[in-house]
Coordinates of C-alpha atoms in Angstrom, one line a residue:
Chain A
M1 CA 41.6 21.5 -78.7
T2 CA 39.7 18.4 -79.3
Q3 CA 39.6 18.9 -83.0
A4 CA 42.3 16.4 -83.0
E5 CA 40.0 15.1 -85.6
I6 CA 41.6 16.8 -88.5
G7 CA 43.0 20.1 -87.4
D8 CA 46.2 19.2 -85.7
F9 CA 48.3 18.0 -88.4
F10 CA 47.9 21.0 -90.6
L11 CA 49.5 23.0 -87.9
T12 CA 52.7 21.3 -88.9
D13 CA 52.1 22.8 -92.3
A14 CA 52.1 26.2 -90.8
L15 CA 55.3 25.4 -89.0
A16 CA 56.9 23.6 -91.9
P17 CA 59.8 25.5 -93.5
A18 CA 58.4 25.2 -97.1
H19 CA 55.3 27.3 -96.4
S20 CA 56.5 30.2 -94.3
A21 CA 57.0 33.8 -95.4
P22 CA 57.1 33.9 -99.2
P23 CA 60.0 36.1 -100.1
R24 CA 58.1 38.1 -102.8
A25 CA 56.3 40.2 -100.1
S26 CA 59.4 42.4 -99.7
T27 CA 59.6 43.2 -103.4
R28 CA 56.0 44.3 -103.7
V29 CA 55.1 47.9 -103.9
R30 CA 52.9 49.1 -101.0
R31 CA 49.3 49.7 -102.1
R32 CA 46.8 52.1 -100.8
P33 CA 44.5 50.6 -98.2
R34 CA 41.2 49.2 -99.5
W35 CA 38.0 49.6 -97.6
G36 CA 36.3 46.4 -98.7
R37 CA 39.1 44.2 -97.5
G38 CA 39.4 46.2 -94.3
A39 CA 35.7 45.7 -93.5
I40 CA 35.8 41.9 -94.1
L41 CA 38.9 41.6 -91.9
L42 CA 37.3 43.7 -89.2
I43 CA 34.2 41.5 -89.1
V44 CA 36.3 38.3 -89.0
A45 CA 38.5 39.8 -86.4
L46 CA 35.5 40.6 -84.2
Y47 CA 34.1 37.1 -84.6
F48 CA 37.4 35.7 -83.4
I49 CA 38.2 38.2 -80.7
V50 CA 34.8 38.7 -79.0
P51 CA 34.5 35.0 -77.7
I52 CA 38.1 35.2 -76.3
Y53 CA 37.3 38.5 -74.7
A54 CA 34.0 37.2 -73.3
A55 CA 35.6 34.1 -71.9
L56 CA 38.5 36.1 -70.3
D57 CA 36.0 38.5 -68.8
F58 CA 33.9 35.7 -67.5
S59 CA 36.8 33.8 -66.0
L60 CA 37.8 36.9 -64.0
Q61 CA 34.6 37.2 -62.1
N62 CA 33.6 36.0 -58.7
I63 CA 30.3 34.3 -58.0
Q64 CA 28.6 37.6 -57.7
G65 CA 29.7 38.6 -61.2
Q66 CA 32.2 41.2 -60.1
F67 CA 35.7 41.6 -61.4
S68 CA 38.0 39.5 -59.3
F69 CA 41.1 37.3 -59.6
S70 CA 39.7 34.8 -57.2
P71 CA 38.9 32.2 -59.9
L72 CA 42.6 32.0 -60.7
T73 CA 43.6 31.4 -57.1
Q74 CA 40.9 28.8 -56.6
I75 CA 42.0 26.6 -59.6
T76 CA 44.4 24.4 -57.7
A77 CA 41.9 23.9 -54.8
Q78 CA 39.2 22.5 -57.0
P79 CA 38.3 18.9 -56.2
G80 CA 39.7 16.5 -58.8
F81 CA 41.7 19.1 -60.7
A82 CA 45.1 17.9 -59.4
S83 CA 44.4 14.3 -60.3
A84 CA 43.1 15.3 -63.7
V85 CA 46.2 17.2 -64.5
G86 CA 48.3 14.3 -63.2
L87 CA 46.5 11.8 -65.4
S88 CA 46.8 14.0 -68.5
F89 CA 50.4 14.6 -67.8
R90 CA 51.2 10.9 -67.4
L91 CA 49.2 10.1 -70.6
S92 CA 51.1 12.8 -72.5
I93 CA 54.5 11.4 -71.5
V94 CA 53.6 7.8 -72.3
T95 CA 52.1 8.9 -75.7
L96 CA 55.1 11.0 -76.5
V97 CA 57.6 8.3 -75.7
I98 CA 55.8 5.6 -77.7
E99 CA 55.2 8.0 -80.6
M100 CA 58.8 9.0 -80.9
L101 CA 60.3 5.5 -80.5
L102 CA 57.9 4.3 -83.2
M103 CA 58.0 7.1 -85.7
V104 CA 61.5 8.6 -85.6
P105 CA 63.4 5.5 -86.6
T106 CA 60.7 4.4 -89.1
V107 CA 60.6 7.7 -90.9
I108 CA 64.4 8.1 -91.0
Y109 CA 64.7 4.5 -92.3
V110 CA 62.0 5.1 -95.0
H111 CA 63.7 8.2 -96.2
L112 CA 67.1 6.5 -96.4
R113 CA 66.3 3.0 -97.6
L114 CA 62.7 2.6 -98.7
P115 CA 61.7 5.8 -100.5
R116 CA 59.0 3.9 -102.3
F117 CA 57.4 3.2 -98.9
R118 CA 56.8 7.0 -98.4
R119 CA 53.6 6.8 -100.4
V120 CA 52.3 4.0 -98.2
M121 CA 53.2 6.0 -95.0
E122 CA 51.3 9.0 -96.4
V123 CA 48.2 6.9 -97.0
I124 CA 48.4 5.2 -93.6
T125 CA 48.9 8.4 -91.7
I126 CA 45.9 9.9 -93.3
L127 CA 43.7 7.1 -92.1
P128 CA 43.3 8.4 -88.5
I129 CA 41.4 11.3 -90.2
V130 CA 39.1 9.0 -92.1
I131 CA 38.2 7.1 -88.9
P132 CA 37.1 9.8 -86.5
P133 CA 37.9 9.5 -82.8
I134 CA 34.3 8.7 -81.8
V135 CA 34.3 5.8 -84.2
L136 CA 37.8 4.6 -83.4
I137 CA 37.2 4.4 -79.7
L138 CA 34.1 2.4 -80.4
G139 CA 36.2 -0.3 -82.0
V140 CA 39.1 0.0 -79.6
L141 CA 36.9 -0.5 -76.5
Q142 CA 35.4 -3.6 -78.2
A143 CA 38.8 -4.9 -79.2
A144 CA 40.3 -4.4 -75.8
R145 CA 37.4 -5.9 -73.9
P146 CA 38.8 -9.5 -73.6
Y147 CA 42.1 -8.2 -72.2
Q148 CA 41.5 -6.9 -68.7
W149 CA 45.0 -5.6 -68.1
I150 CA 44.8 -3.1 -70.9
S151 CA 41.0 -2.3 -71.0
S152 CA 41.1 -1.3 -67.3
S153 CA 44.2 0.8 -67.7
P154 CA 44.2 4.5 -68.6
Y155 CA 47.2 3.8 -70.8
L156 CA 44.9 2.3 -73.4
L157 CA 44.1 5.9 -74.2
A158 CA 47.8 6.7 -74.6
A159 CA 48.1 3.8 -77.0
V160 CA 45.3 5.2 -79.1
Y161 CA 46.5 8.8 -78.9
V162 CA 49.7 7.5 -80.6
V163 CA 47.6 6.6 -83.6
L164 CA 45.7 10.0 -83.5
A165 CA 49.0 11.9 -83.4
M166 CA 50.6 10.0 -86.3
P167 CA 49.3 12.2 -89.1
F168 CA 51.0 15.4 -87.9
V169 CA 54.0 13.7 -86.4
Y170 CA 54.7 12.0 -89.7
R171 CA 54.2 15.2 -91.7
S172 CA 56.5 17.1 -89.4
L173 CA 59.3 14.5 -89.5
D174 CA 58.8 14.1 -93.2
S175 CA 59.2 17.7 -94.0
G176 CA 62.1 18.0 -91.5
L177 CA 64.0 15.2 -93.2
G178 CA 63.2 16.5 -96.6
A179 CA 65.0 19.7 -95.7
L180 CA 68.2 17.8 -94.7
D181 CA 70.9 16.4 -97.0
L182 CA 70.3 13.1 -95.4
K183 CA 72.6 11.0 -97.6
I184 CA 75.6 13.2 -97.0
L185 CA 75.1 13.4 -93.3
V186 CA 74.8 9.7 -92.9
E187 CA 77.7 8.9 -95.2
A188 CA 79.9 11.3 -93.4
S189 CA 78.9 10.0 -90.0
R190 CA 79.3 6.3 -91.1
S191 CA 82.7 6.9 -92.8
L192 CA 83.9 8.5 -89.6
G193 CA 83.2 5.2 -87.9
A194 CA 79.9 6.0 -86.2
G195 CA 77.4 3.1 -85.9
W196 CA 73.7 3.5 -86.8
I197 CA 72.7 4.4 -83.2
A198 CA 75.4 7.0 -82.9
T199 CA 74.5 8.5 -86.3
M200 CA 70.9 8.7 -85.3
W201 CA 71.5 10.1 -81.8
R202 CA 74.4 12.5 -82.5
V203 CA 73.8 13.5 -86.1
L204 CA 70.2 13.1 -87.3
I205 CA 68.3 14.0 -84.1
P206 CA 70.1 17.3 -83.5
N207 CA 69.4 18.2 -87.1
L208 CA 65.8 17.4 -86.7
R209 CA 65.4 19.5 -83.5
S210 CA 62.7 21.9 -84.7
A211 CA 60.7 19.2 -86.4
L212 CA 60.8 17.0 -83.3
L213 CA 60.0 20.0 -81.1
S214 CA 56.9 20.9 -83.1
A215 CA 55.8 17.3 -83.3
S216 CA 56.2 16.9 -79.5
V217 CA 54.3 20.1 -78.7
L218 CA 51.4 19.1 -81.0
T219 CA 51.3 15.7 -79.4
L220 CA 51.1 17.2 -75.9
A221 CA 48.4 19.6 -77.1
L222 CA 46.5 16.7 -78.5
V223 CA 46.7 14.7 -75.3
F224 CA 45.8 17.6 -73.1
G225 CA 42.9 18.6 -75.3
E226 CA 41.4 15.3 -76.3
F227 CA 37.9 14.9 -74.9
T228 CA 36.0 12.4 -77.0
M229 CA 37.9 9.2 -76.2
A230 CA 38.7 10.1 -72.6
Q231 CA 35.1 10.7 -71.9
L232 CA 33.9 7.5 -73.5
D233 CA 36.7 5.4 -71.8
L234 CA 35.5 7.0 -68.5
W235 CA 38.8 8.6 -67.5
T236 CA 38.8 12.1 -66.0
T237 CA 41.5 13.9 -68.0
V238 CA 41.7 17.7 -68.0
P239 CA 39.0 18.3 -70.7
V240 CA 36.7 15.8 -69.1
W241 CA 37.2 17.4 -65.7
I242 CA 36.4 20.8 -67.3
Y243 CA 33.2 19.4 -68.8
N244 CA 32.1 17.6 -65.6
S245 CA 32.7 20.6 -63.3
S246 CA 31.4 23.3 -65.5
S247 CA 28.2 23.5 -63.5
T248 CA 29.7 23.6 -60.0
N249 CA 32.0 26.6 -60.7
P250 CA 31.8 27.9 -64.2
H251 CA 34.1 30.9 -63.6
V252 CA 37.0 28.7 -62.4
V253 CA 36.5 26.2 -65.2
T254 CA 36.5 28.9 -67.9
A255 CA 39.7 30.3 -66.3
V256 CA 41.3 26.9 -66.7
A257 CA 40.2 26.6 -70.3
M258 CA 41.6 30.0 -71.1
M259 CA 44.9 29.2 -69.4
F260 CA 45.3 26.2 -71.7
L261 CA 44.5 28.4 -74.8
I262 CA 47.0 31.0 -73.8
A263 CA 49.7 28.5 -72.9
M264 CA 49.3 26.7 -76.2
W265 CA 49.5 30.0 -78.1
L266 CA 52.7 31.1 -76.3
V267 CA 54.4 27.7 -76.8
L268 CA 53.5 27.7 -80.5
T269 CA 54.7 31.3 -81.1
I270 CA 58.0 30.4 -79.4
I271 CA 58.4 27.4 -81.5
V272 CA 57.7 29.3 -84.7
S273 CA 60.2 31.9 -83.8
L274 CA 62.8 29.4 -82.7
D275 CA 62.4 27.6 -86.0
R276 CA 62.9 30.9 -87.8
T277 CA 66.1 32.0 -86.0
H278 CA 67.5 28.5 -86.3
R279 CA 67.1 28.6 -90.1
R280 CA 68.4 32.1 -90.4
A281 CA 71.5 31.0 -88.5
K282 CA 72.0 28.2 -90.9
G283 CA 71.8 30.8 -93.7
Chain B
M1 CA 64.0 12.9 -103.5
A2 CA 66.9 12.1 -105.8
F3 CA 69.3 11.5 -103.0
T4 CA 67.3 8.9 -101.3
S5 CA 67.1 6.7 -104.3
S6 CA 70.7 7.1 -105.3
L7 CA 71.6 6.0 -101.7
D8 CA 70.5 2.4 -102.4
T9 CA 73.5 2.0 -104.7
A10 CA 76.0 3.8 -102.5
P11 CA 78.7 1.3 -101.8
S12 CA 79.6 2.6 -98.4
L13 CA 76.2 1.9 -97.1
R14 CA 75.7 -1.5 -98.5
G15 CA 77.5 -3.3 -95.6
V16 CA 76.0 -6.4 -94.1
E17 CA 72.8 -6.2 -96.1
G18 CA 74.8 -6.3 -99.3
R19 CA 76.4 -9.6 -98.5
A20 CA 73.1 -11.1 -97.3
I21 CA 71.6 -10.4 -100.7
S22 CA 74.2 -12.3 -102.6
S23 CA 74.1 -15.4 -100.4
R24 CA 70.4 -15.8 -99.9
G25 CA 67.2 -15.5 -101.8
S26 CA 65.3 -12.4 -102.7
Y27 CA 62.6 -13.3 -100.2
L28 CA 64.9 -12.9 -97.3
R29 CA 66.3 -9.7 -98.8
T30 CA 62.8 -8.2 -99.0
L31 CA 62.2 -9.2 -95.4
R32 CA 65.4 -7.6 -94.3
T33 CA 64.6 -4.4 -96.0
V34 CA 61.1 -4.2 -94.7
A35 CA 61.9 -5.4 -91.2
P36 CA 62.6 -2.0 -89.7
V37 CA 59.2 -0.7 -90.8
L38 CA 57.4 -3.7 -89.2
P39 CA 56.9 -2.2 -85.7
F40 CA 55.1 0.7 -87.2
L41 CA 53.0 -1.5 -89.4
I42 CA 52.1 -3.8 -86.6
Y43 CA 51.2 -0.9 -84.4
V44 CA 48.9 0.6 -87.1
I45 CA 47.3 -2.8 -87.6
I46 CA 46.6 -3.3 -83.9
G47 CA 45.6 0.3 -83.2
L48 CA 43.7 1.2 -86.3
G49 CA 43.1 -1.9 -88.5
I50 CA 41.6 -4.3 -85.9
P51 CA 39.3 -1.7 -84.4
T52 CA 38.0 -0.8 -87.8
Y53 CA 37.6 -4.4 -88.8
I54 CA 35.6 -5.0 -85.6
I55 CA 33.3 -2.1 -86.4
A56 CA 32.8 -3.3 -89.9
T57 CA 31.9 -6.8 -88.8
L58 CA 29.8 -6.0 -85.8
A59 CA 27.8 -3.6 -88.0
F60 CA 26.5 -6.8 -89.7
Q61 CA 25.9 -8.9 -86.6
T62 CA 23.3 -9.2 -83.9
R63 CA 24.3 -9.0 -80.2
S64 CA 24.7 -12.7 -80.2
G65 CA 26.9 -12.8 -83.2
Q66 CA 24.5 -13.9 -86.0
L67 CA 24.8 -12.3 -89.4
T68 CA 22.1 -9.7 -90.1
M69 CA 21.3 -6.6 -92.1
H70 CA 19.1 -5.4 -89.3
N71 CA 21.5 -2.7 -88.1
I72 CA 21.9 -1.3 -91.6
K73 CA 18.1 -1.3 -92.1
V74 CA 17.6 0.5 -88.8
I75 CA 19.8 3.4 -89.8
T76 CA 18.7 3.7 -93.4
S77 CA 15.0 3.3 -93.0
G78 CA 14.2 6.7 -91.6
G79 CA 13.8 7.7 -88.0
Q80 CA 16.3 9.4 -85.7
Y81 CA 19.4 7.8 -87.1
L82 CA 18.8 8.8 -90.7
L83 CA 17.8 12.2 -89.4
G84 CA 21.2 12.3 -87.6
F85 CA 23.1 11.6 -90.8
E86 CA 21.1 14.2 -92.6
T87 CA 21.7 16.9 -89.9
S88 CA 25.4 15.9 -89.7
L89 CA 25.8 16.1 -93.5
K90 CA 24.0 19.5 -93.6
L91 CA 26.2 20.8 -90.8
A92 CA 29.4 19.5 -92.4
F93 CA 28.3 21.0 -95.8
V94 CA 27.5 24.5 -94.3
T95 CA 30.7 24.6 -92.2
A96 CA 32.8 23.6 -95.2
L97 CA 31.3 26.0 -97.7
I98 CA 31.2 29.3 -95.7
P99 CA 34.5 28.9 -93.9
G100 CA 36.0 27.6 -97.1
V101 CA 35.1 30.9 -98.9
V102 CA 35.9 33.1 -95.9
G103 CA 39.1 31.3 -95.1
T104 CA 40.3 31.7 -98.7
V105 CA 39.6 35.4 -98.7
I106 CA 41.4 35.9 -95.4
A107 CA 44.4 33.8 -96.5
Y108 CA 44.5 35.8 -99.7
A109 CA 44.4 39.1 -97.8
I110 CA 47.3 37.8 -95.6
A111 CA 49.3 36.5 -98.5
Q112 CA 49.1 40.0 -100.1
S113 CA 49.9 41.8 -97.0
N114 CA 53.3 43.5 -96.4
H115 CA 53.2 43.4 -92.7
E116 CA 55.5 40.6 -91.6
L117 CA 54.4 40.8 -88.0
F118 CA 50.7 40.7 -88.9
K119 CA 51.4 37.6 -91.1
R120 CA 53.2 35.9 -88.3
I121 CA 50.5 36.6 -85.7
V122 CA 47.8 35.4 -88.0
A123 CA 49.7 32.2 -88.9
A124 CA 50.3 31.4 -85.2
A125 CA 46.7 32.3 -84.4
S126 CA 45.3 30.0 -87.2
G127 CA 47.5 27.2 -85.9
V128 CA 46.1 27.5 -82.4
L129 CA 42.5 28.2 -83.3
A130 CA 42.3 25.3 -85.9
N131 CA 43.1 23.0 -83.0
F132 CA 40.9 24.7 -80.5
G133 CA 37.7 22.8 -80.8
G134 CA 35.9 20.9 -78.0
V135 CA 35.0 21.7 -74.5
N136 CA 37.0 25.0 -74.2
L137 CA 35.5 26.4 -77.4
A138 CA 32.0 25.6 -76.2
F139 CA 32.6 27.5 -73.0
M140 CA 33.9 30.5 -74.9
F141 CA 30.8 30.7 -76.9
V142 CA 28.5 30.2 -74.0
A143 CA 30.3 33.1 -72.3
S144 CA 29.8 35.3 -75.3
L145 CA 26.6 34.2 -77.1
G146 CA 24.9 32.1 -74.5
P147 CA 21.6 33.5 -73.0
A148 CA 23.6 35.5 -70.5
G149 CA 26.7 36.0 -72.6
I150 CA 28.5 39.3 -73.1
A151 CA 27.8 39.6 -76.9
T152 CA 24.1 38.7 -76.2
E153 CA 24.0 41.6 -73.7
W154 CA 25.5 44.0 -76.2
L155 CA 23.0 43.0 -78.9
A156 CA 20.2 43.3 -76.4
R157 CA 21.2 46.9 -75.7
V158 CA 20.5 47.7 -79.3
N159 CA 17.3 45.7 -79.2
L160 CA 18.8 42.8 -81.2
N161 CA 18.8 40.1 -78.6
P162 CA 18.8 37.0 -80.7
Y163 CA 17.0 35.0 -78.1
N164 CA 14.0 37.2 -78.6
H165 CA 14.0 36.3 -82.3
G166 CA 14.0 32.5 -81.8
W167 CA 17.7 32.0 -82.3
T168 CA 19.7 29.9 -79.8
L169 CA 23.3 28.8 -79.5
Y170 CA 22.2 25.3 -78.8
K171 CA 20.5 24.5 -82.1
F172 CA 21.8 24.0 -85.7
T173 CA 22.7 27.5 -86.6
G174 CA 24.4 28.1 -83.2
V175 CA 26.4 24.9 -83.5
A176 CA 27.4 25.9 -87.1
L177 CA 28.5 29.3 -85.9
V178 CA 30.7 27.7 -83.2
Y179 CA 32.2 25.1 -85.7
M180 CA 33.3 28.0 -88.0
Y181 CA 35.6 29.1 -85.2
F182 CA 37.9 26.2 -85.9
Q183 CA 37.0 25.7 -89.6
V184 CA 38.0 29.1 -90.8
P185 CA 41.5 28.9 -89.4
L186 CA 41.8 25.4 -90.7
M187 CA 41.0 26.7 -94.2
V188 CA 43.5 29.4 -93.8
L189 CA 46.2 26.9 -92.9
V190 CA 45.5 24.5 -95.8
I191 CA 44.9 27.0 -98.5
T192 CA 47.9 29.3 -97.8
P193 CA 50.4 27.1 -99.6
A194 CA 48.2 27.2 -102.7
L195 CA 47.9 31.0 -102.6
N196 CA 51.6 31.4 -102.2
G197 CA 51.9 29.3 -105.3
L198 CA 50.1 31.9 -107.4
R199 CA 53.1 33.4 -109.0
E200 CA 53.6 37.1 -109.4
Q201 CA 54.9 36.4 -112.9
W202 CA 51.5 35.1 -114.0
R203 CA 49.9 38.4 -113.1
E204 CA 52.6 40.3 -114.8
A205 CA 52.4 38.2 -117.9
A206 CA 48.6 38.6 -118.0
A207 CA 49.0 42.4 -117.6
N208 CA 51.6 42.6 -120.3
L209 CA 49.2 40.8 -122.6
G210 CA 46.7 43.4 -121.9
A211 CA 44.4 41.5 -119.5
S212 CA 42.3 43.4 -117.0
K213 CA 42.2 42.4 -113.4
W214 CA 39.0 40.6 -113.9
Q215 CA 40.3 38.7 -116.9
Y216 CA 43.4 37.7 -114.9
W217 CA 41.1 36.1 -112.3
R218 CA 38.7 34.6 -114.8
H219 CA 41.4 32.9 -116.9
V220 CA 44.3 32.4 -114.6
G221 CA 43.6 32.9 -110.9
L222 CA 40.3 31.0 -110.5
P223 CA 41.2 28.0 -112.7
V224 CA 44.4 27.5 -110.8
L225 CA 42.8 28.0 -107.4
T226 CA 39.6 26.0 -107.9
P227 CA 41.0 22.5 -107.3
P228 CA 42.9 23.4 -104.1
V229 CA 40.0 25.4 -102.7
L230 CA 37.5 22.5 -103.4
G231 CA 40.0 20.0 -102.1
S232 CA 40.4 21.9 -98.8
M233 CA 36.6 22.2 -98.5
F234 CA 36.4 18.4 -98.7
L235 CA 38.8 18.3 -95.7
L236 CA 36.7 20.9 -93.8
F237 CA 33.7 18.7 -94.6
G238 CA 35.4 15.8 -92.9
S239 CA 36.4 17.8 -90.0
G240 CA 32.9 19.2 -89.5
F241 CA 31.3 15.8 -90.0
S242 CA 33.3 14.0 -87.4
A243 CA 33.5 16.6 -84.7
Y244 CA 32.0 15.3 -81.4
A245 CA 33.4 17.2 -78.5
T246 CA 32.3 20.7 -79.4
T247 CA 28.6 19.7 -79.8
E248 CA 28.6 17.4 -76.9
A249 CA 30.0 20.1 -74.6
L250 CA 27.7 22.8 -76.1
T251 CA 24.4 21.0 -76.2
G252 CA 24.9 18.2 -73.8
G253 CA 24.0 15.8 -76.6
T254 CA 20.5 17.1 -77.3
I255 CA 21.1 17.8 -81.0
A256 CA 20.7 14.8 -83.3
L257 CA 24.2 14.4 -85.0
T258 CA 25.6 11.0 -85.9
P259 CA 28.7 11.3 -83.6
I260 CA 26.5 12.4 -80.7
Q261 CA 24.2 9.4 -81.3
I262 CA 27.2 7.0 -81.4
G263 CA 28.5 8.5 -78.1
S264 CA 25.0 8.1 -76.6
I265 CA 24.8 4.5 -77.6
L266 CA 28.3 3.9 -76.2
Q267 CA 27.2 5.3 -72.9
G268 CA 24.4 2.8 -72.8
N269 CA 21.4 4.8 -74.0
V270 CA 20.0 2.3 -76.5
I271 CA 16.8 0.4 -77.1
S272 CA 17.2 -3.3 -76.5
G273 CA 17.8 -5.2 -79.8
Q274 CA 19.7 -2.2 -81.3
E275 CA 22.9 -2.5 -79.4
N276 CA 25.0 -3.0 -82.5
V277 CA 23.4 -0.1 -84.4
G278 CA 26.3 2.1 -83.1
Y279 CA 28.7 0.0 -85.2
A280 CA 26.6 0.5 -88.3
L281 CA 26.6 4.3 -87.6
G282 CA 30.3 4.2 -87.3
L283 CA 30.7 2.3 -90.5
G284 CA 28.4 4.8 -92.2
M285 CA 30.7 7.6 -91.0
I286 CA 33.8 5.9 -92.2
V287 CA 32.3 5.4 -95.7
I288 CA 31.3 9.1 -96.0
L289 CA 34.7 10.3 -94.7
L290 CA 36.5 7.9 -97.0
L291 CA 34.7 9.5 -100.0
S292 CA 35.6 13.0 -98.9
V293 CA 39.3 12.1 -98.3
V294 CA 39.4 10.5 -101.8
G295 CA 37.9 13.8 -103.2
Y296 CA 40.6 15.7 -101.4
A297 CA 43.4 13.5 -102.6
L298 CA 42.3 13.6 -106.3
L299 CA 42.0 17.4 -106.3
Q300 CA 45.3 17.7 -104.4
R301 CA 47.0 15.7 -107.2
R302 CA 45.6 18.0 -109.8
T303 CA 46.8 21.0 -107.9
S304 CA 50.4 19.8 -107.4
R305 CA 51.1 20.4 -111.1
W306 CA 50.9 24.1 -110.6
L307 CA 52.1 24.6 -107.2
R308 CA 55.7 23.6 -107.3
P309 CA 57.6 25.8 -104.9

């Protein structure tokens, strides 16, 4: 998952309302199947499925190479695993809290009052892509060096993950807000006597639920998958643990890697379908 | 967004700010309007601006802080660092071109498909796989195409064991093959909106005017799709160029790519007198990526004319 580099924020595109399920598909007449297309899709499907199959197969073997569920039962007993999960978990919570406190009010305000600033936000939030994690951490470690309290803390990573997550959190919020009739919602709420905080908390945030949900999950996926910065800042998060212990018990480590893949897949599928039903309910 | 701009004049929302404008100068007014954005701006300056500034300045300094062009000379005058850039650029180019074409074909096949469930599965799969680089991906490929992998075993059974023909997962073509695993889904994600923008009416109009299928593609489809496809390839290029984790986990850092070299310098593997070369390498990467993002943005702008939803 460490292709935080660029990959992540386009996921929000896939989840964003504007791009899903073009309505014209239903009006189209069914065509006869075409062999050329079928062959291409088959080769591509094999390319994507074989490694998953191989890894699953490998993760369900014991040391002798026989089929066994023992790697799964051994996961929690692995030295260092619990503390790696704990660290990744704490980092993800801290990242998420800072990210949301920083981005949600800012993006709402920009949509309401400073529409011209949206261009600036777009440019700024594409910058974490121009500066790859490996280069950014180089500068961050150097910048933090004089300040012992932050350079020796794992939460330095969380602070940088906030920057890494910005591109897709911004896009997700931006498209979520674009789909709302923000002006009417705010005016209605304000004329009923609600203050700004009440408007935000009780009107806007509930309306942004699916955008916030997908942004949060992507942030969590990013923190749990980020390897580059954690390795170079010498903190054993889950991916670093996987990397370090791959030689001691490869089967167990592959099992952990596959569990994260499957978990992410499940969560994303659930979110996509939640988003769909939510919109259908709205009409 | 029409509603956001009309909001500025909405009387019910003027409130306190409105009065402040009339009594004080426009300077204060600007400050007031911009103030809520400041936390974000300050965070970006500290988290992104200062580190970048440090990289850019240290690239031109010696360890003791004197100005020098030495670091730049070291990376541009041949040797392992120039080779690193060359290999990285080649890798980024290959893993932008092939997945760019393959991804477009797949996205087109999906956009034309009538199976709603199939579409949904592929969309979710692309989202997951585009983000599935790094350590986990490396393990998956070792388990399948490593020397003892399952697919290697299958190929060996039909006498096609790639390791008997000089191929290995841990060199350039192997790494490129692994990169495509996240590059193809990334292409599917970014190009799908453009393909959905190819309107059915255009095809019908072309057919009504007597155009063949080939003529439709030659005069309508390809000209409309070329900018977004090229733009997305720039993005893939950036993704491939800056990837570190996948290669590091796969090869343990034995292949000479610029990100790997930066990581290795950060971990202390550096010749004395060249400590700041890492910053010059970082600066070089930023410049190259900046160019590719500008390319993406320019092409994206050209595209948006056609692709209004």
